[in-house]
Amino acid sequence: MNRNEALAIVKPHLTDHRYEHTIGVMETAILLARKYGAEEQKAESAAIFHDYAKFRPKDEMKQIIIEEKMSPELLQYNSELWHAPVGAFLVKKEVGITDIDVLDAIKYHTSGRVGMTLLEKVIYLADYIEPGRRFPGVEEVRELAKDDLQLALIKAVQNTIFFLMKKNQPVFPDTFHTYNDLIANRRTE
Ligand code: DGI
Ligand code: FE
Ligand code: FE
């Protein structure tokens, strides 16, 4: 499957706005992969399909989480989290992508996880800093991403947690675990 074939598959599942976002994530992910030594082809595929399930009905996502025995904890938190693991499942089932690295990058693109791979970091960060994103703090993360993937990622996860806390929203435990893992493995200057 080449890039245009992949984009044609994902397009009908997304709004125009979300499709533009996907293109931005793809371009950013390829640049980050090149800079930090991740596999460009995998970064491209994972980026194109990362929000594949974004517009699935909540009931359908909930059913998949239960039937596929995904973490039941997901159901207690914001349903915005569900499209990532459900997306990985559906991209395998409906699109036929079997590359575990690509599927995991999709699966963990919203919460991150402990022990993120380079590809997972690239996709998480590309999703956060793609050119269409405009929110407070994004410019700082874009600057950090130019020469320090790890620091950029820490800042992005911190901002996400701050943002949720400011709105009095619950924070999914894996998001905290991601943060703690990144901090524990931070280079000491
Ligand atoms: O799908 P995108 O909008 O491109 O971005 P995303 O996959 O990072 O999803 C962002 C949404 O997920 C946003 O509405 C905030 C929510 N979210 C991310 N992390 C957490 C979270 N919600 C809760 N409750 N807890 C989290 O840790
Ligand atoms: Fe997403
Ligand atoms: Fe996204």
PDB file of C-alpha atoms and ligand atoms in Angstrom:
ATOM      1  CA  MET A   1       0.000   0.000   0.000  1.00  0.00           C
ATOM      2  CA  ASN A   2       1.523   3.320  -1.008  1.00  0.00           C
ATOM      3  CA  ARG A   3       0.860   6.700   0.586  1.00  0.00           C
ATOM      4  CA  ASN A   4      -1.980   7.703  -1.733  1.00  0.00           C
ATOM      5  CA  GLU A   5      -3.723   4.368  -1.317  1.00  0.00           C
ATOM      6  CA  ALA A   6      -3.489   4.673   2.469  1.00  0.00           C
ATOM      7  CA  LEU A   7      -4.800   8.241   2.420  1.00  0.00           C
ATOM      8  CA  ALA A   8      -7.697   7.196   0.184  1.00  0.00           C
ATOM      9  CA  ILE A   9      -8.615   4.475   2.689  1.00  0.00           C
ATOM     10  CA  VAL A  10      -8.583   6.774   5.703  1.00  0.00           C
ATOM     11  CA  LYS A  11     -10.264   9.823   4.120  1.00  0.00           C
ATOM     12  CA  PRO A  12     -13.904   8.609   4.222  1.00  0.00           C
ATOM     13  CA  HIS A  13     -13.517   7.911   7.950  1.00  0.00           C
ATOM     14  CA  LEU A  14     -12.562  11.495   8.770  1.00  0.00           C
ATOM     15  CA  THR A  15     -13.966  15.006   8.550  1.00  0.00           C
ATOM     16  CA  ASP A  16     -12.148  17.445   6.256  1.00  0.00           C
ATOM     17  CA  HIS A  17     -10.593  19.098   9.287  1.00  0.00           C
ATOM     18  CA  ARG A  18      -9.379  15.801  10.709  1.00  0.00           C
ATOM     19  CA  TYR A  19      -8.044  14.744   7.301  1.00  0.00           C
ATOM     20  CA  GLU A  20      -5.999  17.958   7.108  1.00  0.00           C
ATOM     21  CA  HIS A  21      -4.718  17.199  10.619  1.00  0.00           C
ATOM     22  CA  THR A  22      -3.766  13.700   9.461  1.00  0.00           C
ATOM     23  CA  ILE A  23      -1.758  15.107   6.547  1.00  0.00           C
ATOM     24  CA  GLY A  24       0.011  17.425   8.999  1.00  0.00           C
ATOM     25  CA  VAL A  25       0.800  14.533  11.342  1.00  0.00           C
ATOM     26  CA  MET A  26       2.109  12.487   8.399  1.00  0.00           C
ATOM     27  CA  GLU A  27       4.457  15.227   7.189  1.00  0.00           C
ATOM     28  CA  THR A  28       5.660  16.000  10.704  1.00  0.00           C
ATOM     29  CA  ALA A  29       6.133  12.329  11.599  1.00  0.00           C
ATOM     30  CA  ILE A  30       8.272  11.746   8.505  1.00  0.00           C
ATOM     31  CA  LEU A  31      10.490  14.729   9.374  1.00  0.00           C
ATOM     32  CA  LEU A  32      10.844  13.573  12.985  1.00  0.00           C
ATOM     33  CA  ALA A  33      11.557   9.992  11.897  1.00  0.00           C
ATOM     34  CA  ARG A  34      14.287  11.237   9.573  1.00  0.00           C
ATOM     35  CA  LYS A  35      15.797  13.452  12.263  1.00  0.00           C
ATOM     36  CA  TYR A  36      15.738  10.910  15.083  1.00  0.00           C
ATOM     37  CA  GLY A  37      16.292   7.706  13.131  1.00  0.00           C
ATOM     38  CA  ALA A  38      12.894   6.017  13.211  1.00  0.00           C
ATOM     39  CA  GLU A  39      11.673   4.083  10.176  1.00  0.00           C
ATOM     40  CA  GLU A  40      10.081   6.627   7.844  1.00  0.00           C
ATOM     41  CA  GLN A  41       7.788   4.135   6.172  1.00  0.00           C
ATOM     42  CA  LYS A  42       6.337   3.024   9.505  1.00  0.00           C
ATOM     43  CA  ALA A  43       6.009   6.607  10.696  1.00  0.00           C
ATOM     44  CA  GLU A  44       4.072   7.436   7.537  1.00  0.00           C
ATOM     45  CA  SER A  45       1.643   4.500   7.934  1.00  0.00           C
ATOM     46  CA  ALA A  46       1.077   5.056  11.649  1.00  0.00           C
ATOM     47  CA  ALA A  47       0.479   8.778  11.114  1.00  0.00           C
ATOM     48  CA  ILE A  48      -1.988   8.231   8.286  1.00  0.00           C
ATOM     49  CA  PHE A  49      -4.057   5.782  10.339  1.00  0.00           C
ATOM     50  CA  HIS A  50      -3.583   7.200  13.854  1.00  0.00           C
ATOM     51  CA  ASP A  51      -7.066   8.770  14.074  1.00  0.00           C
ATOM     52  CA  TYR A  52      -8.818   6.126  11.947  1.00  0.00           C
ATOM     53  CA  ALA A  53     -11.399   5.408  14.697  1.00  0.00           C
ATOM     54  CA  LYS A  54     -11.865   9.022  15.841  1.00  0.00           C
ATOM     55  CA  PHE A  55     -15.461   9.191  14.601  1.00  0.00           C
ATOM     56  CA  ARG A  56     -16.700   5.718  15.475  1.00  0.00           C
ATOM     57  CA  PRO A  57     -19.831   5.719  17.603  1.00  0.00           C
ATOM     58  CA  LYS A  58     -19.059   5.445  21.314  1.00  0.00           C
ATOM     59  CA  ASP A  59     -21.185   2.315  21.627  1.00  0.00           C
ATOM     60  CA  GLU A  60     -19.187   0.542  18.961  1.00  0.00           C
ATOM     61  CA  MET A  61     -15.885   1.516  20.594  1.00  0.00           C
ATOM     62  CA  LYS A  62     -17.135   0.434  23.998  1.00  0.00           C
ATOM     63  CA  GLN A  63     -18.191  -2.935  22.636  1.00  0.00           C
ATOM     64  CA  ILE A  64     -14.783  -3.472  21.037  1.00  0.00           C
ATOM     65  CA  ILE A  65     -12.988  -2.560  24.284  1.00  0.00           C
ATOM     66  CA  ILE A  66     -15.067  -5.159  26.128  1.00  0.00           C
ATOM     67  CA  GLU A  67     -15.013  -7.895  23.501  1.00  0.00           C
ATOM     68  CA  GLU A  68     -11.316  -7.556  22.778  1.00  0.00           C
ATOM     69  CA  LYS A  69     -10.527  -7.505  26.480  1.00  0.00           C
ATOM     70  CA  MET A  70      -8.735  -4.188  26.367  1.00  0.00           C
ATOM     71  CA  SER A  71      -8.108  -2.421  29.673  1.00  0.00           C
ATOM     72  CA  PRO A  72     -11.530  -1.975  31.352  1.00  0.00           C
ATOM     73  CA  GLU A  73     -10.062   1.123  33.000  1.00  0.00           C
ATOM     74  CA  LEU A  74     -10.481   2.904  29.655  1.00  0.00           C
ATOM     75  CA  LEU A  75     -14.248   2.885  30.126  1.00  0.00           C
ATOM     76  CA  GLN A  76     -13.975   4.881  33.346  1.00  0.00           C
ATOM     77  CA  TYR A  77     -12.155   7.722  31.608  1.00  0.00           C
ATOM     78  CA  ASN A  78     -12.810  10.208  28.819  1.00  0.00           C
ATOM     79  CA  SER A  79     -14.137   8.461  25.723  1.00  0.00           C
ATOM     80  CA  GLU A  80     -11.674  10.612  23.736  1.00  0.00           C
ATOM     81  CA  LEU A  81      -9.075   8.064  24.838  1.00  0.00           C
ATOM     82  CA  TRP A  82     -10.833   5.138  23.194  1.00  0.00           C
ATOM     83  CA  HIS A  83     -10.111   5.890  19.537  1.00  0.00           C
ATOM     84  CA  ALA A  84      -6.423   5.070  19.978  1.00  0.00           C
ATOM     85  CA  PRO A  85      -6.578   1.397  21.096  1.00  0.00           C
ATOM     86  CA  VAL A  86      -9.795   0.814  19.131  1.00  0.00           C
ATOM     87  CA  GLY A  87      -8.144   2.399  16.098  1.00  0.00           C
ATOM     88  CA  ALA A  88      -5.209  -0.001  16.283  1.00  0.00           C
ATOM     89  CA  PHE A  89      -7.655  -2.926  16.424  1.00  0.00           C
ATOM     90  CA  LEU A  90      -9.757  -1.695  13.497  1.00  0.00           C
ATOM     91  CA  VAL A  91      -6.787  -0.775  11.328  1.00  0.00           C
ATOM     92  CA  LYS A  92      -5.620  -4.361  11.663  1.00  0.00           C
ATOM     93  CA  LYS A  93      -9.068  -5.861  11.109  1.00  0.00           C
ATOM     94  CA  GLU A  94     -10.418  -3.583   8.392  1.00  0.00           C
ATOM     95  CA  VAL A  95      -7.320  -2.296   6.631  1.00  0.00           C
ATOM     96  CA  GLY A  96      -5.151  -5.367   7.107  1.00  0.00           C
ATOM     97  CA  ILE A  97      -2.136  -3.671   8.629  1.00  0.00           C
ATOM     98  CA  THR A  98      -0.253  -6.226  10.707  1.00  0.00           C
ATOM     99  CA  ASP A  99       2.999  -4.436  11.552  1.00  0.00           C
ATOM    100  CA  ILE A 100       3.039  -4.428  15.354  1.00  0.00           C
ATOM    101  CA  ASP A 101       5.230  -1.314  15.526  1.00  0.00           C
ATOM    102  CA  VAL A 102       2.725   0.639  13.457  1.00  0.00           C
ATOM    103  CA  LEU A 103      -0.246  -0.772  15.394  1.00  0.00           C
ATOM    104  CA  ASP A 104       1.349   0.087  18.753  1.00  0.00           C
ATOM    105  CA  ALA A 105       2.141   3.626  17.610  1.00  0.00           C
ATOM    106  CA  ILE A 106      -1.577   4.034  16.840  1.00  0.00           C
ATOM    107  CA  LYS A 107      -2.631   2.301  20.057  1.00  0.00           C
ATOM    108  CA  TYR A 108      -0.578   4.544  22.335  1.00  0.00           C
ATOM    109  CA  HIS A 109      -0.792   7.836  20.459  1.00  0.00           C
ATOM    110  CA  THR A 110      -3.144   9.494  22.976  1.00  0.00           C
ATOM    111  CA  SER A 111      -1.894   8.308  26.386  1.00  0.00           C
ATOM    112  CA  GLY A 112       1.626   7.184  25.613  1.00  0.00           C
ATOM    113  CA  ARG A 113       2.878   4.324  27.769  1.00  0.00           C
ATOM    114  CA  VAL A 114       5.784   3.207  29.890  1.00  0.00           C
ATOM    115  CA  GLY A 115       8.683   2.244  27.653  1.00  0.00           C
ATOM    116  CA  MET A 116       7.535   4.007  24.501  1.00  0.00           C
ATOM    117  CA  THR A 117       9.430   3.029  21.344  1.00  0.00           C
ATOM    118  CA  LEU A 118      11.075   5.663  19.181  1.00  0.00           C
ATOM    119  CA  LEU A 119       8.265   5.291  16.642  1.00  0.00           C
ATOM    120  CA  GLU A 120       5.611   5.745  19.345  1.00  0.00           C
ATOM    121  CA  LYS A 121       7.341   8.919  20.511  1.00  0.00           C
ATOM    122  CA  VAL A 122       7.520  10.244  16.958  1.00  0.00           C
ATOM    123  CA  ILE A 123       3.795   9.721  16.411  1.00  0.00           C
ATOM    124  CA  TYR A 124       2.778  11.132  19.801  1.00  0.00           C
ATOM    125  CA  LEU A 125       4.840  14.243  19.177  1.00  0.00           C
ATOM    126  CA  ALA A 126       3.827  14.663  15.536  1.00  0.00           C
ATOM    127  CA  ASP A 127       0.176  14.516  16.631  1.00  0.00           C
ATOM    128  CA  TYR A 128       0.901  17.252  19.162  1.00  0.00           C
ATOM    129  CA  ILE A 129       2.962  19.656  17.027  1.00  0.00           C
ATOM    130  CA  GLU A 130       1.691  19.227  13.454  1.00  0.00           C
ATOM    131  CA  PRO A 131       1.359  22.653  11.767  1.00  0.00           C
ATOM    132  CA  GLY A 132      -2.437  22.813  12.168  1.00  0.00           C
ATOM    133  CA  ARG A 133      -2.229  22.672  15.974  1.00  0.00           C
ATOM    134  CA  ARG A 134      -2.716  25.994  17.713  1.00  0.00           C
ATOM    135  CA  PHE A 135      -2.830  25.948  21.464  1.00  0.00           C
ATOM    136  CA  PRO A 136      -0.820  27.538  24.243  1.00  0.00           C
ATOM    137  CA  GLY A 137       2.560  25.881  24.631  1.00  0.00           C
ATOM    138  CA  VAL A 138       2.684  24.196  21.244  1.00  0.00           C
ATOM    139  CA  GLU A 139       5.326  26.578  19.894  1.00  0.00           C
ATOM    140  CA  GLU A 140       7.673  25.746  22.764  1.00  0.00           C
ATOM    141  CA  VAL A 141       7.289  22.035  22.051  1.00  0.00           C
ATOM    142  CA  ARG A 142       7.924  22.657  18.322  1.00  0.00           C
ATOM    143  CA  GLU A 143      11.189  24.380  19.219  1.00  0.00           C
ATOM    144  CA  LEU A 144      12.248  21.576  21.574  1.00  0.00           C
ATOM    145  CA  ALA A 145      11.415  18.983  18.920  1.00  0.00           C
ATOM    146  CA  LYS A 146      14.049  20.496  16.645  1.00  0.00           C
ATOM    147  CA  ASP A 147      16.855  19.025  18.693  1.00  0.00           C
ATOM    148  CA  ASP A 148      15.565  17.067  21.676  1.00  0.00           C
ATOM    149  CA  LEU A 149      12.848  14.501  21.144  1.00  0.00           C
ATOM    150  CA  GLN A 150      12.812  13.445  24.780  1.00  0.00           C
ATOM    151  CA  LEU A 151      12.454  16.962  26.210  1.00  0.00           C
ATOM    152  CA  ALA A 152       9.800  17.835  23.648  1.00  0.00           C
ATOM    153  CA  LEU A 153       7.834  14.755  24.605  1.00  0.00           C
ATOM    154  CA  ILE A 154       8.079  15.503  28.329  1.00  0.00           C
ATOM    155  CA  LYS A 155       6.776  19.017  27.697  1.00  0.00           C
ATOM    156  CA  ALA A 156       3.922  17.724  25.536  1.00  0.00           C
ATOM    157  CA  VAL A 157       2.823  15.199  28.181  1.00  0.00           C
ATOM    158  CA  GLN A 158       3.123  17.825  30.930  1.00  0.00           C
ATOM    159  CA  ASN A 159       1.026  20.275  28.930  1.00  0.00           C
ATOM    160  CA  THR A 160      -1.611  17.607  28.331  1.00  0.00           C
ATOM    161  CA  ILE A 161      -1.825  16.853  32.058  1.00  0.00           C
ATOM    162  CA  PHE A 162      -1.930  20.559  32.961  1.00  0.00           C
ATOM    163  CA  PHE A 163      -4.626  21.157  30.367  1.00  0.00           C
ATOM    164  CA  LEU A 164      -6.822  18.380  31.739  1.00  0.00           C
ATOM    165  CA  MET A 165      -6.279  19.440  35.336  1.00  0.00           C
ATOM    166  CA  LYS A 166      -7.123  23.058  34.553  1.00  0.00           C
ATOM    167  CA  LYS A 167     -10.464  21.877  33.229  1.00  0.00           C
ATOM    168  CA  ASN A 168     -10.977  19.683  36.316  1.00  0.00           C
ATOM    169  CA  GLN A 169     -10.915  16.615  34.107  1.00  0.00           C
ATOM    170  CA  PRO A 170      -9.697  13.214  35.219  1.00  0.00           C
ATOM    171  CA  VAL A 171      -6.305  12.125  33.939  1.00  0.00           C
ATOM    172  CA  PHE A 172      -5.980   8.590  32.624  1.00  0.00           C
ATOM    173  CA  PRO A 173      -3.412   6.748  34.793  1.00  0.00           C
ATOM    174  CA  ASP A 174      -1.316   5.675  31.779  1.00  0.00           C
ATOM    175  CA  THR A 175      -0.783   9.355  30.987  1.00  0.00           C
ATOM    176  CA  PHE A 176       0.776   9.833  34.432  1.00  0.00           C
ATOM    177  CA  HIS A 177       2.761   6.625  34.052  1.00  0.00           C
ATOM    178  CA  THR A 178       4.092   7.903  30.727  1.00  0.00           C
ATOM    179  CA  TYR A 179       5.133  11.151  32.359  1.00  0.00           C
ATOM    180  CA  ASN A 180       6.864   9.399  35.269  1.00  0.00           C
ATOM    181  CA  ASP A 181       8.692   7.027  32.933  1.00  0.00           C
ATOM    182  CA  LEU A 182       9.950   9.857  30.728  1.00  0.00           C
ATOM    183  CA  ILE A 183      11.161  11.809  33.760  1.00  0.00           C
ATOM    184  CA  ALA A 184      12.854   8.755  35.288  1.00  0.00           C
ATOM    185  CA  ASN A 185      14.732   8.114  32.050  1.00  0.00           C
ATOM    186  CA  ARG A 186      15.625  11.708  31.372  1.00  0.00           C
ATOM    187  CA  ARG A 187      19.238  12.446  30.592  1.00  0.00           C
ATOM    188  CA  THR A 188      20.844  14.297  33.441  1.00  0.00           C
ATOM    189  CA  GLU A 189      22.362  17.530  32.136  1.00  0.00           C
TER     190      GLU A 189
HETATM  191  O1  DGI B   1      -7.147  12.678  18.417  1.00  0.00           O
HETATM  192  P1  DGI B   1      -6.468  14.013  18.504  1.00  0.00           P
HETATM  193  O2  DGI B   1      -7.418  15.117  18.846  1.00  0.00           O
HETATM  194  O3  DGI B   1      -5.636  14.331  17.309  1.00  0.00           O
HETATM  195  O4  DGI B   1      -5.443  13.962  19.744  1.00  0.00           O
HETATM  196  P2  DGI B   1      -5.327  12.845  20.866  1.00  0.00           P
HETATM  197  O5  DGI B   1      -5.428  11.491  20.308  1.00  0.00           O
HETATM  198  O6  DGI B   1      -4.094  13.195  21.650  1.00  0.00           O
HETATM  199  O7  DGI B   1      -6.615  13.060  21.782  1.00  0.00           O
HETATM  200  C1  DGI B   1      -6.762  14.214  22.535  1.00  0.00           C
HETATM  201  C2  DGI B   1      -7.988  14.098  23.398  1.00  0.00           C
HETATM  202  O8  DGI B   1      -7.845  13.094  24.401  1.00  0.00           O
HETATM  203  C3  DGI B   1      -8.219  15.400  24.139  1.00  0.00           C
HETATM  204  O9  DGI B   1      -9.607  15.685  24.077  1.00  0.00           O
HETATM  205  C4  DGI B   1      -7.828  15.141  25.545  1.00  0.00           C
HETATM  206  C5  DGI B   1      -8.012  13.648  25.686  1.00  0.00           C
HETATM  207  N1  DGI B   1      -7.021  13.059  26.579  1.00  0.00           N
HETATM  208  C6  DGI B   1      -5.724  12.854  26.326  1.00  0.00           C
HETATM  209  N2  DGI B   1      -5.101  12.315  27.386  1.00  0.00           N
HETATM  210  C7  DGI B   1      -6.044  12.161  28.338  1.00  0.00           C
HETATM  211  C8  DGI B   1      -7.263  12.626  27.817  1.00  0.00           C
HETATM  212  N3  DGI B   1      -8.396  12.616  28.520  1.00  0.00           N
HETATM  213  C9  DGI B   1      -8.342  12.152  29.772  1.00  0.00           C
HETATM  214  N4  DGI B   1      -9.444  12.141  30.510  1.00  0.00           N
HETATM  215  N5  DGI B   1      -7.206  11.677  30.342  1.00  0.00           N
HETATM  216  C10 DGI B   1      -6.031  11.668  29.675  1.00  0.00           C
HETATM  217  O10 DGI B   1      -5.020  11.251  30.216  1.00  0.00           O
HETATM  218 FE    FE B   2      -6.010  10.903  18.276  1.00  0.00          FE
HETATM  219 FE    FE B   3      -4.548  13.142  15.959  1.00  0.00          FE
END
